[in-house]
Amino acid sequence: MLESLLAIIAGLLIGSFLNVCIYRMPRDLSVVRPRSFCPACEHPIAWYDNIPVVSYFVLRGRCRHCGARIPVRYVIVELLTAALFFLIVTALGLTAPAAKLCLLTALLVGLTFADLEERILPDEFTLGGTAIGLVLAYFVPVDDVIAHIVLPGLGFHLSPQWLSVAESVLGAAAPAGSLWLGGFLFEKIRHKEGLGLGDVKMMAMFGAFLGLRATLLTLILGSVAGSILGLIYIRITRKDAATYQLPFGTFLGFAGIFVALAGEKVIHWYVGLL
Ligand SMILES: [Zn+2]
């Protein structure tokens, strides 16, 4: 109960920080300084106007000084992060695997909305996240079996910690490599960019956290959802299919969150309650 409450508060605060990142990273601004300001009038935002979710409703979605609309994205990101942290901690407790999963889902939420709004997947999240995922693999096991089967067969006998790191390296390198190759061939054949390098780096980050199998599943789910919903969106809005840039990272992000919760047995735990 107390754990779940802590998870919600942590989720709201981290969601609030993700909002800062989503606005500032694509603009190459520091996420630490200056303090929060209104993008429209650049007036600094007082702490009491900067409370996650609450301030948005108190201010009725407008800046106190200039009345500019505050994007509803701020509330959605805060509530979504809090909900994910709540689900994870309630299912797994305040444990190391729960903390790692919270970090991964927070990175995915940040990437999902940065891509949707700015069509950018910041390197701080993708490459920075890959590095963190590789290091964390030593301390929290990556739940995959590929390296566990392949490496002993090749005569390599590693400790459980290093086998976990091997799963992480494999998860980061293999899907990212094949995505890069696919994008490279697509460009050679159609002479335009199909997949952004950001998507490739994003999947490397995901693979470093969860290994190869979960990454392939995310790629399949994200591609199918992206193709179907993207086509429907283009039909409805009558946008030009040749020039419309689909936020593929957004679909990968939602698919990744689903696979992460299912793979780490969070969803199993809730289904078991029914
Ligand atoms: Zn303002």
PDB file of C-alpha atoms and ligand atoms in Angstrom:
ATOM      1  CA  MET A   1       0.000   0.000   0.000  1.00  0.00           C
ATOM      2  CA  LEU A   2       2.713   2.461   1.075  1.00  0.00           C
ATOM      3  CA  GLU A   3       4.925   1.054  -1.692  1.00  0.00           C
ATOM      4  CA  SER A   4       2.231   1.690  -4.304  1.00  0.00           C
ATOM      5  CA  LEU A   5       1.735   5.249  -3.042  1.00  0.00           C
ATOM      6  CA  LEU A   6       5.482   5.904  -3.243  1.00  0.00           C
ATOM      7  CA  ALA A   7       5.458   4.502  -6.791  1.00  0.00           C
ATOM      8  CA  ILE A   8       2.697   6.941  -7.819  1.00  0.00           C
ATOM      9  CA  ILE A   9       4.535   9.951  -6.340  1.00  0.00           C
ATOM     10  CA  ALA A  10       7.825   8.892  -7.961  1.00  0.00           C
ATOM     11  CA  GLY A  11       5.992   8.361 -11.271  1.00  0.00           C
ATOM     12  CA  LEU A  12       4.431  11.848 -11.154  1.00  0.00           C
ATOM     13  CA  LEU A  13       7.790  13.507 -10.402  1.00  0.00           C
ATOM     14  CA  ILE A  14       9.686  11.536 -13.049  1.00  0.00           C
ATOM     15  CA  GLY A  15       6.862  12.128 -15.540  1.00  0.00           C
ATOM     16  CA  SER A  16       7.233  15.842 -14.823  1.00  0.00           C
ATOM     17  CA  PHE A  17      10.983  15.608 -15.520  1.00  0.00           C
ATOM     18  CA  LEU A  18      10.272  13.645 -18.734  1.00  0.00           C
ATOM     19  CA  ASN A  19       8.113  16.574 -19.892  1.00  0.00           C
ATOM     20  CA  VAL A  20      11.090  18.900 -19.413  1.00  0.00           C
ATOM     21  CA  CYS A  21      13.265  16.482 -21.431  1.00  0.00           C
ATOM     22  CA  ILE A  22      10.668  16.145 -24.221  1.00  0.00           C
ATOM     23  CA  TYR A  23      10.609  19.932 -24.700  1.00  0.00           C
ATOM     24  CA  ARG A  24      14.286  20.733 -24.128  1.00  0.00           C
ATOM     25  CA  MET A  25      16.325  17.841 -25.556  1.00  0.00           C
ATOM     26  CA  PRO A  26      15.203  18.284 -29.188  1.00  0.00           C
ATOM     27  CA  ARG A  27      16.085  22.010 -28.789  1.00  0.00           C
ATOM     28  CA  ASP A  28      19.528  21.231 -27.336  1.00  0.00           C
ATOM     29  CA  LEU A  29      18.668  23.035 -24.095  1.00  0.00           C
ATOM     30  CA  SER A  30      19.935  21.921 -20.684  1.00  0.00           C
ATOM     31  CA  VAL A  31      17.378  19.861 -18.749  1.00  0.00           C
ATOM     32  CA  VAL A  32      18.751  21.218 -15.455  1.00  0.00           C
ATOM     33  CA  ARG A  33      19.038  24.958 -16.048  1.00  0.00           C
ATOM     34  CA  PRO A  34      17.264  27.333 -16.186  1.00  0.00           C
ATOM     35  CA  ARG A  35      14.287  26.501 -13.971  1.00  0.00           C
ATOM     36  CA  SER A  36      10.973  25.708 -15.653  1.00  0.00           C
ATOM     37  CA  PHE A  37       9.659  28.562 -17.757  1.00  0.00           C
ATOM     38  CA  CYS A  38       6.642  29.165 -19.963  1.00  0.00           C
ATOM     39  CA  PRO A  39       7.685  28.495 -23.592  1.00  0.00           C
ATOM     40  CA  ALA A  40       5.372  31.317 -24.752  1.00  0.00           C
ATOM     41  CA  CYS A  41       6.276  34.248 -22.441  1.00  0.00           C
ATOM     42  CA  GLU A  42       9.468  32.742 -20.896  1.00  0.00           C
ATOM     43  CA  HIS A  43       8.262  33.768 -17.429  1.00  0.00           C
ATOM     44  CA  PRO A  44       9.713  31.404 -14.768  1.00  0.00           C
ATOM     45  CA  ILE A  45       7.106  29.010 -13.337  1.00  0.00           C
ATOM     46  CA  ALA A  46       6.689  29.162  -9.531  1.00  0.00           C
ATOM     47  CA  TRP A  47       6.878  25.866  -7.634  1.00  0.00           C
ATOM     48  CA  TYR A  48       3.152  26.021  -6.774  1.00  0.00           C
ATOM     49  CA  ASP A  49       2.324  26.277 -10.483  1.00  0.00           C
ATOM     50  CA  ASN A  50       4.607  23.327 -11.240  1.00  0.00           C
ATOM     51  CA  ILE A  51       2.977  20.527  -9.221  1.00  0.00           C
ATOM     52  CA  PRO A  52       2.396  17.493 -11.459  1.00  0.00           C
ATOM     53  CA  VAL A  53      -1.210  17.112 -12.708  1.00  0.00           C
ATOM     54  CA  VAL A  54      -2.666  19.369  -9.935  1.00  0.00           C
ATOM     55  CA  SER A  55      -1.290  22.659 -11.300  1.00  0.00           C
ATOM     56  CA  TYR A  56      -2.578  21.909 -14.783  1.00  0.00           C
ATOM     57  CA  PHE A  57      -6.152  21.716 -13.483  1.00  0.00           C
ATOM     58  CA  VAL A  58      -5.786  24.637 -11.023  1.00  0.00           C
ATOM     59  CA  LEU A  59      -4.510  26.815 -13.898  1.00  0.00           C
ATOM     60  CA  ARG A  60      -7.139  25.330 -16.262  1.00  0.00           C
ATOM     61  CA  GLY A  61      -4.399  24.414 -18.726  1.00  0.00           C
ATOM     62  CA  ARG A  62      -3.129  27.999 -19.176  1.00  0.00           C
ATOM     63  CA  CYS A  63       0.002  29.955 -18.211  1.00  0.00           C
ATOM     64  CA  ARG A  64      -0.699  32.197 -15.179  1.00  0.00           C
ATOM     65  CA  HIS A  65       1.136  35.140 -16.807  1.00  0.00           C
ATOM     66  CA  CYS A  66       0.348  35.136 -20.525  1.00  0.00           C
ATOM     67  CA  GLY A  67      -2.579  32.713 -20.729  1.00  0.00           C
ATOM     68  CA  ALA A  68      -0.889  30.510 -23.356  1.00  0.00           C
ATOM     69  CA  ARG A  69      -2.242  26.964 -23.505  1.00  0.00           C
ATOM     70  CA  ILE A  70      -0.203  24.318 -21.675  1.00  0.00           C
ATOM     71  CA  PRO A  71      -0.135  21.203 -23.881  1.00  0.00           C
ATOM     72  CA  VAL A  72      -2.294  18.396 -22.446  1.00  0.00           C
ATOM     73  CA  ARG A  73       0.744  16.170 -23.095  1.00  0.00           C
ATOM     74  CA  TYR A  74       2.148  17.381 -19.739  1.00  0.00           C
ATOM     75  CA  VAL A  75      -0.717  15.752 -17.825  1.00  0.00           C
ATOM     76  CA  ILE A  76      -0.797  12.619 -20.001  1.00  0.00           C
ATOM     77  CA  VAL A  77       2.944  11.934 -19.517  1.00  0.00           C
ATOM     78  CA  GLU A  78       2.709  12.475 -15.742  1.00  0.00           C
ATOM     79  CA  LEU A  79      -0.367  10.259 -15.314  1.00  0.00           C
ATOM     80  CA  LEU A  80       0.970   7.540 -17.638  1.00  0.00           C
ATOM     81  CA  THR A  81       4.336   7.367 -15.848  1.00  0.00           C
ATOM     82  CA  ALA A  82       2.602   7.262 -12.450  1.00  0.00           C
ATOM     83  CA  ALA A  83       0.233   4.507 -13.644  1.00  0.00           C
ATOM     84  CA  LEU A  84       3.111   2.396 -15.016  1.00  0.00           C
ATOM     85  CA  PHE A  85       5.181   2.773 -11.824  1.00  0.00           C
ATOM     86  CA  PHE A  86       2.095   1.856  -9.776  1.00  0.00           C
ATOM     87  CA  LEU A  87       1.443  -1.305 -11.855  1.00  0.00           C
ATOM     88  CA  ILE A  88       5.089  -2.381 -11.686  1.00  0.00           C
ATOM     89  CA  VAL A  89       5.676  -1.786  -7.967  1.00  0.00           C
ATOM     90  CA  THR A  90       2.319  -3.275  -6.926  1.00  0.00           C
ATOM     91  CA  ALA A  91       3.142  -6.456  -8.897  1.00  0.00           C
ATOM     92  CA  LEU A  92       6.880  -6.764  -8.158  1.00  0.00           C
ATOM     93  CA  GLY A  93       7.294  -4.819  -4.888  1.00  0.00           C
ATOM     94  CA  LEU A  94      10.109  -2.368  -4.175  1.00  0.00           C
ATOM     95  CA  THR A  95      12.736  -4.620  -5.776  1.00  0.00           C
ATOM     96  CA  ALA A  96      15.716  -4.193  -8.102  1.00  0.00           C
ATOM     97  CA  PRO A  97      13.821  -5.722 -11.087  1.00  0.00           C
ATOM     98  CA  ALA A  98      10.943  -3.300 -10.426  1.00  0.00           C
ATOM     99  CA  ALA A  99      13.325  -0.318 -10.347  1.00  0.00           C
ATOM    100  CA  LYS A 100      14.950  -1.422 -13.603  1.00  0.00           C
ATOM    101  CA  LEU A 101      11.551  -1.867 -15.250  1.00  0.00           C
ATOM    102  CA  CYS A 102      10.403   1.568 -14.024  1.00  0.00           C
ATOM    103  CA  LEU A 103      13.521   3.119 -15.559  1.00  0.00           C
ATOM    104  CA  LEU A 104      12.923   1.342 -18.882  1.00  0.00           C
ATOM    105  CA  THR A 105       9.246   2.358 -19.074  1.00  0.00           C
ATOM    106  CA  ALA A 106      10.146   5.969 -18.170  1.00  0.00           C
ATOM    107  CA  LEU A 107      12.670   6.049 -21.048  1.00  0.00           C
ATOM    108  CA  LEU A 108      10.025   4.586 -23.382  1.00  0.00           C
ATOM    109  CA  VAL A 109       7.402   7.165 -22.331  1.00  0.00           C
ATOM    110  CA  GLY A 110       9.914   9.975 -22.967  1.00  0.00           C
ATOM    111  CA  LEU A 111      10.818   8.578 -26.401  1.00  0.00           C
ATOM    112  CA  THR A 112       7.180   7.898 -27.341  1.00  0.00           C
ATOM    113  CA  PHE A 113       6.112  11.504 -26.773  1.00  0.00           C
ATOM    114  CA  ALA A 114       9.323  13.125 -28.065  1.00  0.00           C
ATOM    115  CA  ASP A 115       8.812  11.275 -31.364  1.00  0.00           C
ATOM    116  CA  LEU A 116       5.090  12.081 -31.515  1.00  0.00           C
ATOM    117  CA  GLU A 117       5.662  15.794 -30.901  1.00  0.00           C
ATOM    118  CA  GLU A 118       9.086  16.549 -32.364  1.00  0.00           C
ATOM    119  CA  ARG A 119       9.833  13.500 -34.576  1.00  0.00           C
ATOM    120  CA  ILE A 120      13.059  13.167 -32.625  1.00  0.00           C
ATOM    121  CA  LEU A 121      14.307  10.303 -30.448  1.00  0.00           C
ATOM    122  CA  PRO A 122      16.913  12.023 -28.233  1.00  0.00           C
ATOM    123  CA  ASP A 123      20.332  10.317 -28.024  1.00  0.00           C
ATOM    124  CA  GLU A 124      20.337  10.986 -24.279  1.00  0.00           C
ATOM    125  CA  PHE A 125      17.512   8.434 -23.975  1.00  0.00           C
ATOM    126  CA  THR A 126      18.528   5.963 -26.705  1.00  0.00           C
ATOM    127  CA  LEU A 127      22.338   5.826 -26.426  1.00  0.00           C
ATOM    128  CA  GLY A 128      22.395   6.828 -22.745  1.00  0.00           C
ATOM    129  CA  GLY A 129      19.730   4.205 -22.061  1.00  0.00           C
ATOM    130  CA  THR A 130      21.710   1.543 -23.955  1.00  0.00           C
ATOM    131  CA  ALA A 131      24.769   2.181 -21.778  1.00  0.00           C
ATOM    132  CA  ILE A 132      22.683   2.022 -18.580  1.00  0.00           C
ATOM    133  CA  GLY A 133      20.931  -1.167 -19.763  1.00  0.00           C
ATOM    134  CA  LEU A 134      24.258  -2.905 -20.460  1.00  0.00           C
ATOM    135  CA  VAL A 135      25.585  -2.024 -16.986  1.00  0.00           C
ATOM    136  CA  LEU A 136      22.354  -2.963 -15.181  1.00  0.00           C
ATOM    137  CA  ALA A 137      22.364  -6.386 -16.894  1.00  0.00           C
ATOM    138  CA  TYR A 138      25.218  -7.384 -14.571  1.00  0.00           C
ATOM    139  CA  PHE A 139      23.114  -6.648 -11.472  1.00  0.00           C
ATOM    140  CA  VAL A 140      19.562  -7.541 -12.575  1.00  0.00           C
ATOM    141  CA  PRO A 141      19.340 -10.651 -14.806  1.00  0.00           C
ATOM    142  CA  VAL A 142      18.156 -10.152 -18.405  1.00  0.00           C
ATOM    143  CA  ASP A 143      15.420 -12.741 -18.820  1.00  0.00           C
ATOM    144  CA  ASP A 144      16.469 -14.373 -22.096  1.00  0.00           C
ATOM    145  CA  VAL A 145      17.901 -17.737 -23.162  1.00  0.00           C
ATOM    146  CA  ILE A 146      19.784 -17.185 -26.434  1.00  0.00           C
ATOM    147  CA  ALA A 147      23.277 -16.523 -25.021  1.00  0.00           C
ATOM    148  CA  HIS A 148      22.615 -19.162 -22.336  1.00  0.00           C
ATOM    149  CA  ILE A 149      22.229 -21.749 -25.121  1.00  0.00           C
ATOM    150  CA  VAL A 150      24.723 -20.472 -27.694  1.00  0.00           C
ATOM    151  CA  LEU A 151      27.759 -19.541 -25.569  1.00  0.00           C
ATOM    152  CA  PRO A 152      28.246 -22.883 -23.696  1.00  0.00           C
ATOM    153  CA  GLY A 153      27.819 -24.627 -27.062  1.00  0.00           C
ATOM    154  CA  LEU A 154      30.750 -22.570 -28.374  1.00  0.00           C
ATOM    155  CA  GLY A 155      32.842 -23.486 -25.352  1.00  0.00           C
ATOM    156  CA  PHE A 156      32.372 -20.239 -23.369  1.00  0.00           C
ATOM    157  CA  HIS A 157      31.466 -20.812 -19.735  1.00  0.00           C
ATOM    158  CA  LEU A 158      30.443 -17.575 -18.064  1.00  0.00           C
ATOM    159  CA  SER A 159      29.095 -16.713 -14.608  1.00  0.00           C
ATOM    160  CA  PRO A 160      25.333 -15.951 -14.424  1.00  0.00           C
ATOM    161  CA  GLN A 161      26.099 -12.207 -14.223  1.00  0.00           C
ATOM    162  CA  TRP A 162      28.193 -12.221 -17.379  1.00  0.00           C
ATOM    163  CA  LEU A 163      25.691 -14.461 -19.192  1.00  0.00           C
ATOM    164  CA  SER A 164      23.093 -11.789 -18.404  1.00  0.00           C
ATOM    165  CA  VAL A 165      25.419  -9.108 -19.832  1.00  0.00           C
ATOM    166  CA  ALA A 166      25.849 -11.304 -22.933  1.00  0.00           C
ATOM    167  CA  GLU A 167      22.036 -11.427 -23.373  1.00  0.00           C
ATOM    168  CA  SER A 168      22.012  -7.640 -23.043  1.00  0.00           C
ATOM    169  CA  VAL A 169      24.766  -7.152 -25.654  1.00  0.00           C
ATOM    170  CA  LEU A 170      23.006  -9.573 -28.011  1.00  0.00           C
ATOM    171  CA  GLY A 171      19.667  -7.807 -27.466  1.00  0.00           C
ATOM    172  CA  ALA A 172      21.221  -4.416 -28.202  1.00  0.00           C
ATOM    173  CA  ALA A 173      23.342  -5.435 -31.196  1.00  0.00           C
ATOM    174  CA  ALA A 174      21.333  -7.973 -33.209  1.00  0.00           C
ATOM    175  CA  PRO A 175      17.973  -6.199 -33.763  1.00  0.00           C
ATOM    176  CA  ALA A 176      19.637  -2.796 -34.070  1.00  0.00           C
ATOM    177  CA  GLY A 177      22.079  -4.208 -36.628  1.00  0.00           C
ATOM    178  CA  SER A 178      19.382  -5.819 -38.750  1.00  0.00           C
ATOM    179  CA  LEU A 179      17.212  -2.691 -38.552  1.00  0.00           C
ATOM    180  CA  TRP A 180      20.148  -0.612 -39.705  1.00  0.00           C
ATOM    181  CA  LEU A 181      20.767  -3.049 -42.588  1.00  0.00           C
ATOM    182  CA  GLY A 182      17.069  -2.990 -43.541  1.00  0.00           C
ATOM    183  CA  GLY A 183      17.040   0.810 -43.527  1.00  0.00           C
ATOM    184  CA  PHE A 184      20.269   0.912 -45.528  1.00  0.00           C
ATOM    185  CA  LEU A 185      18.846  -1.415 -48.230  1.00  0.00           C
ATOM    186  CA  PHE A 186      15.528   0.494 -48.310  1.00  0.00           C
ATOM    187  CA  GLU A 187      17.435   3.722 -48.900  1.00  0.00           C
ATOM    188  CA  LYS A 188      19.543   2.164 -51.657  1.00  0.00           C
ATOM    189  CA  ILE A 189      16.446   0.800 -53.417  1.00  0.00           C
ATOM    190  CA  ARG A 190      13.928   3.625 -52.952  1.00  0.00           C
ATOM    191  CA  HIS A 191      16.405   6.482 -52.503  1.00  0.00           C
ATOM    192  CA  LYS A 192      14.715   7.833 -49.415  1.00  0.00           C
ATOM    193  CA  GLU A 193      14.981   7.308 -45.729  1.00  0.00           C
ATOM    194  CA  GLY A 194      12.660   4.583 -44.445  1.00  0.00           C
ATOM    195  CA  LEU A 195      13.743   4.018 -40.895  1.00  0.00           C
ATOM    196  CA  GLY A 196      15.388   6.734 -38.893  1.00  0.00           C
ATOM    197  CA  LEU A 197      18.630   5.992 -37.105  1.00  0.00           C
ATOM    198  CA  GLY A 198      16.782   7.056 -33.939  1.00  0.00           C
ATOM    199  CA  ASP A 199      14.488   4.007 -34.213  1.00  0.00           C
ATOM    200  CA  VAL A 200      17.539   1.752 -34.499  1.00  0.00           C
ATOM    201  CA  LYS A 201      19.168   3.302 -31.430  1.00  0.00           C
ATOM    202  CA  MET A 202      15.876   3.071 -29.552  1.00  0.00           C
ATOM    203  CA  MET A 203      15.673  -0.680 -30.179  1.00  0.00           C
ATOM    204  CA  ALA A 204      19.301  -1.080 -29.092  1.00  0.00           C
ATOM    205  CA  MET A 205      18.314   0.543 -25.780  1.00  0.00           C
ATOM    206  CA  PHE A 206      15.320  -1.761 -25.425  1.00  0.00           C
ATOM    207  CA  GLY A 207      17.432  -4.844 -26.264  1.00  0.00           C
ATOM    208  CA  ALA A 208      20.076  -3.875 -23.706  1.00  0.00           C
ATOM    209  CA  PHE A 209      17.357  -3.938 -21.022  1.00  0.00           C
ATOM    210  CA  LEU A 210      15.293  -6.978 -22.071  1.00  0.00           C
ATOM    211  CA  GLY A 211      17.321  -9.102 -24.511  1.00  0.00           C
ATOM    212  CA  LEU A 212      16.750 -10.327 -28.058  1.00  0.00           C
ATOM    213  CA  ARG A 213      13.390 -12.119 -27.888  1.00  0.00           C
ATOM    214  CA  ALA A 214      11.494  -9.237 -26.262  1.00  0.00           C
ATOM    215  CA  THR A 215      13.055  -6.806 -28.754  1.00  0.00           C
ATOM    216  CA  LEU A 216      11.985  -8.861 -31.792  1.00  0.00           C
ATOM    217  CA  LEU A 217       8.450  -9.133 -30.377  1.00  0.00           C
ATOM    218  CA  THR A 218       8.357  -5.347 -29.859  1.00  0.00           C
ATOM    219  CA  LEU A 219       9.560  -4.740 -33.418  1.00  0.00           C
ATOM    220  CA  ILE A 220       6.828  -6.989 -34.829  1.00  0.00           C
ATOM    221  CA  LEU A 221       4.036  -5.505 -32.673  1.00  0.00           C
ATOM    222  CA  GLY A 222       5.214  -1.921 -33.266  1.00  0.00           C
ATOM    223  CA  SER A 223       5.515  -2.410 -37.048  1.00  0.00           C
ATOM    224  CA  VAL A 224       2.081  -4.024 -37.379  1.00  0.00           C
ATOM    225  CA  ALA A 225       0.387  -1.393 -35.201  1.00  0.00           C
ATOM    226  CA  GLY A 226       2.286   1.409 -36.963  1.00  0.00           C
ATOM    227  CA  SER A 227       1.347   0.178 -40.444  1.00  0.00           C
ATOM    228  CA  ILE A 228      -2.346  -0.305 -39.655  1.00  0.00           C
ATOM    229  CA  LEU A 229      -2.885   2.845 -37.588  1.00  0.00           C
ATOM    230  CA  GLY A 230      -0.627   4.881 -39.889  1.00  0.00           C
ATOM    231  CA  LEU A 231      -2.648   3.894 -42.967  1.00  0.00           C
ATOM    232  CA  ILE A 232      -5.945   4.649 -41.197  1.00  0.00           C
ATOM    233  CA  TYR A 233      -4.602   8.041 -40.086  1.00  0.00           C
ATOM    234  CA  ILE A 234      -3.416   8.914 -43.605  1.00  0.00           C
ATOM    235  CA  ARG A 235      -6.819   7.875 -45.039  1.00  0.00           C
ATOM    236  CA  ILE A 236      -8.828   9.896 -42.519  1.00  0.00           C
ATOM    237  CA  THR A 237      -6.719  13.055 -42.658  1.00  0.00           C
ATOM    238  CA  ARG A 238      -6.034  12.674 -46.425  1.00  0.00           C
ATOM    239  CA  LYS A 239      -2.348  13.377 -45.831  1.00  0.00           C
ATOM    240  CA  ASP A 240       0.107  12.548 -48.606  1.00  0.00           C
ATOM    241  CA  ALA A 241       1.344   9.014 -47.890  1.00  0.00           C
ATOM    242  CA  ALA A 242       4.597   9.686 -49.759  1.00  0.00           C
ATOM    243  CA  THR A 243       5.631  12.602 -47.556  1.00  0.00           C
ATOM    244  CA  TYR A 244       3.872  11.962 -44.233  1.00  0.00           C
ATOM    245  CA  GLN A 245       6.451  10.958 -41.642  1.00  0.00           C
ATOM    246  CA  LEU A 246       5.053   8.292 -39.359  1.00  0.00           C
ATOM    247  CA  PRO A 247       6.231   8.570 -35.728  1.00  0.00           C
ATOM    248  CA  PHE A 248       7.461   4.955 -35.765  1.00  0.00           C
ATOM    249  CA  GLY A 249       9.216   5.467 -32.418  1.00  0.00           C
ATOM    250  CA  THR A 250       5.827   6.192 -30.826  1.00  0.00           C
ATOM    251  CA  PHE A 251       4.470   2.800 -31.930  1.00  0.00           C
ATOM    252  CA  LEU A 252       7.681   1.058 -30.860  1.00  0.00           C
ATOM    253  CA  GLY A 253       7.377   2.832 -27.503  1.00  0.00           C
ATOM    254  CA  PHE A 254       3.841   1.640 -26.772  1.00  0.00           C
ATOM    255  CA  ALA A 255       4.633  -1.882 -28.043  1.00  0.00           C
ATOM    256  CA  GLY A 256       7.781  -1.890 -25.894  1.00  0.00           C
ATOM    257  CA  ILE A 257       5.886  -0.882 -22.753  1.00  0.00           C
ATOM    258  CA  PHE A 258       3.389  -3.701 -23.356  1.00  0.00           C
ATOM    259  CA  VAL A 259       6.118  -6.306 -23.991  1.00  0.00           C
ATOM    260  CA  ALA A 260       8.121  -5.113 -20.958  1.00  0.00           C
ATOM    261  CA  LEU A 261       5.140  -5.473 -18.615  1.00  0.00           C
ATOM    262  CA  ALA A 262       4.128  -8.848 -20.093  1.00  0.00           C
ATOM    263  CA  GLY A 263       7.673 -10.246 -20.179  1.00  0.00           C
ATOM    264  CA  GLU A 264       8.422  -9.242 -16.592  1.00  0.00           C
ATOM    265  CA  LYS A 265       5.220 -10.933 -15.458  1.00  0.00           C
ATOM    266  CA  VAL A 266       3.557  -7.694 -14.381  1.00  0.00           C
ATOM    267  CA  ILE A 267       0.562  -8.361 -16.628  1.00  0.00           C
ATOM    268  CA  HIS A 268       0.502 -12.051 -15.550  1.00  0.00           C
ATOM    269  CA  TRP A 269       0.223 -10.905 -11.969  1.00  0.00           C
ATOM    270  CA  TYR A 270      -2.821  -8.733 -12.723  1.00  0.00           C
ATOM    271  CA  VAL A 271      -4.497 -11.386 -14.882  1.00  0.00           C
ATOM    272  CA  GLY A 272      -4.050 -13.760 -11.929  1.00  0.00           C
ATOM    273  CA  LEU A 273      -6.109 -11.354  -9.799  1.00  0.00           C
ATOM    274  CA  LEU A 274      -9.136 -11.647 -12.087  1.00  0.00           C
TER     275      LEU A 274
HETATM  276 ZN    ZN B   1       3.335  32.290 -20.369  1.00  0.00          ZN
END
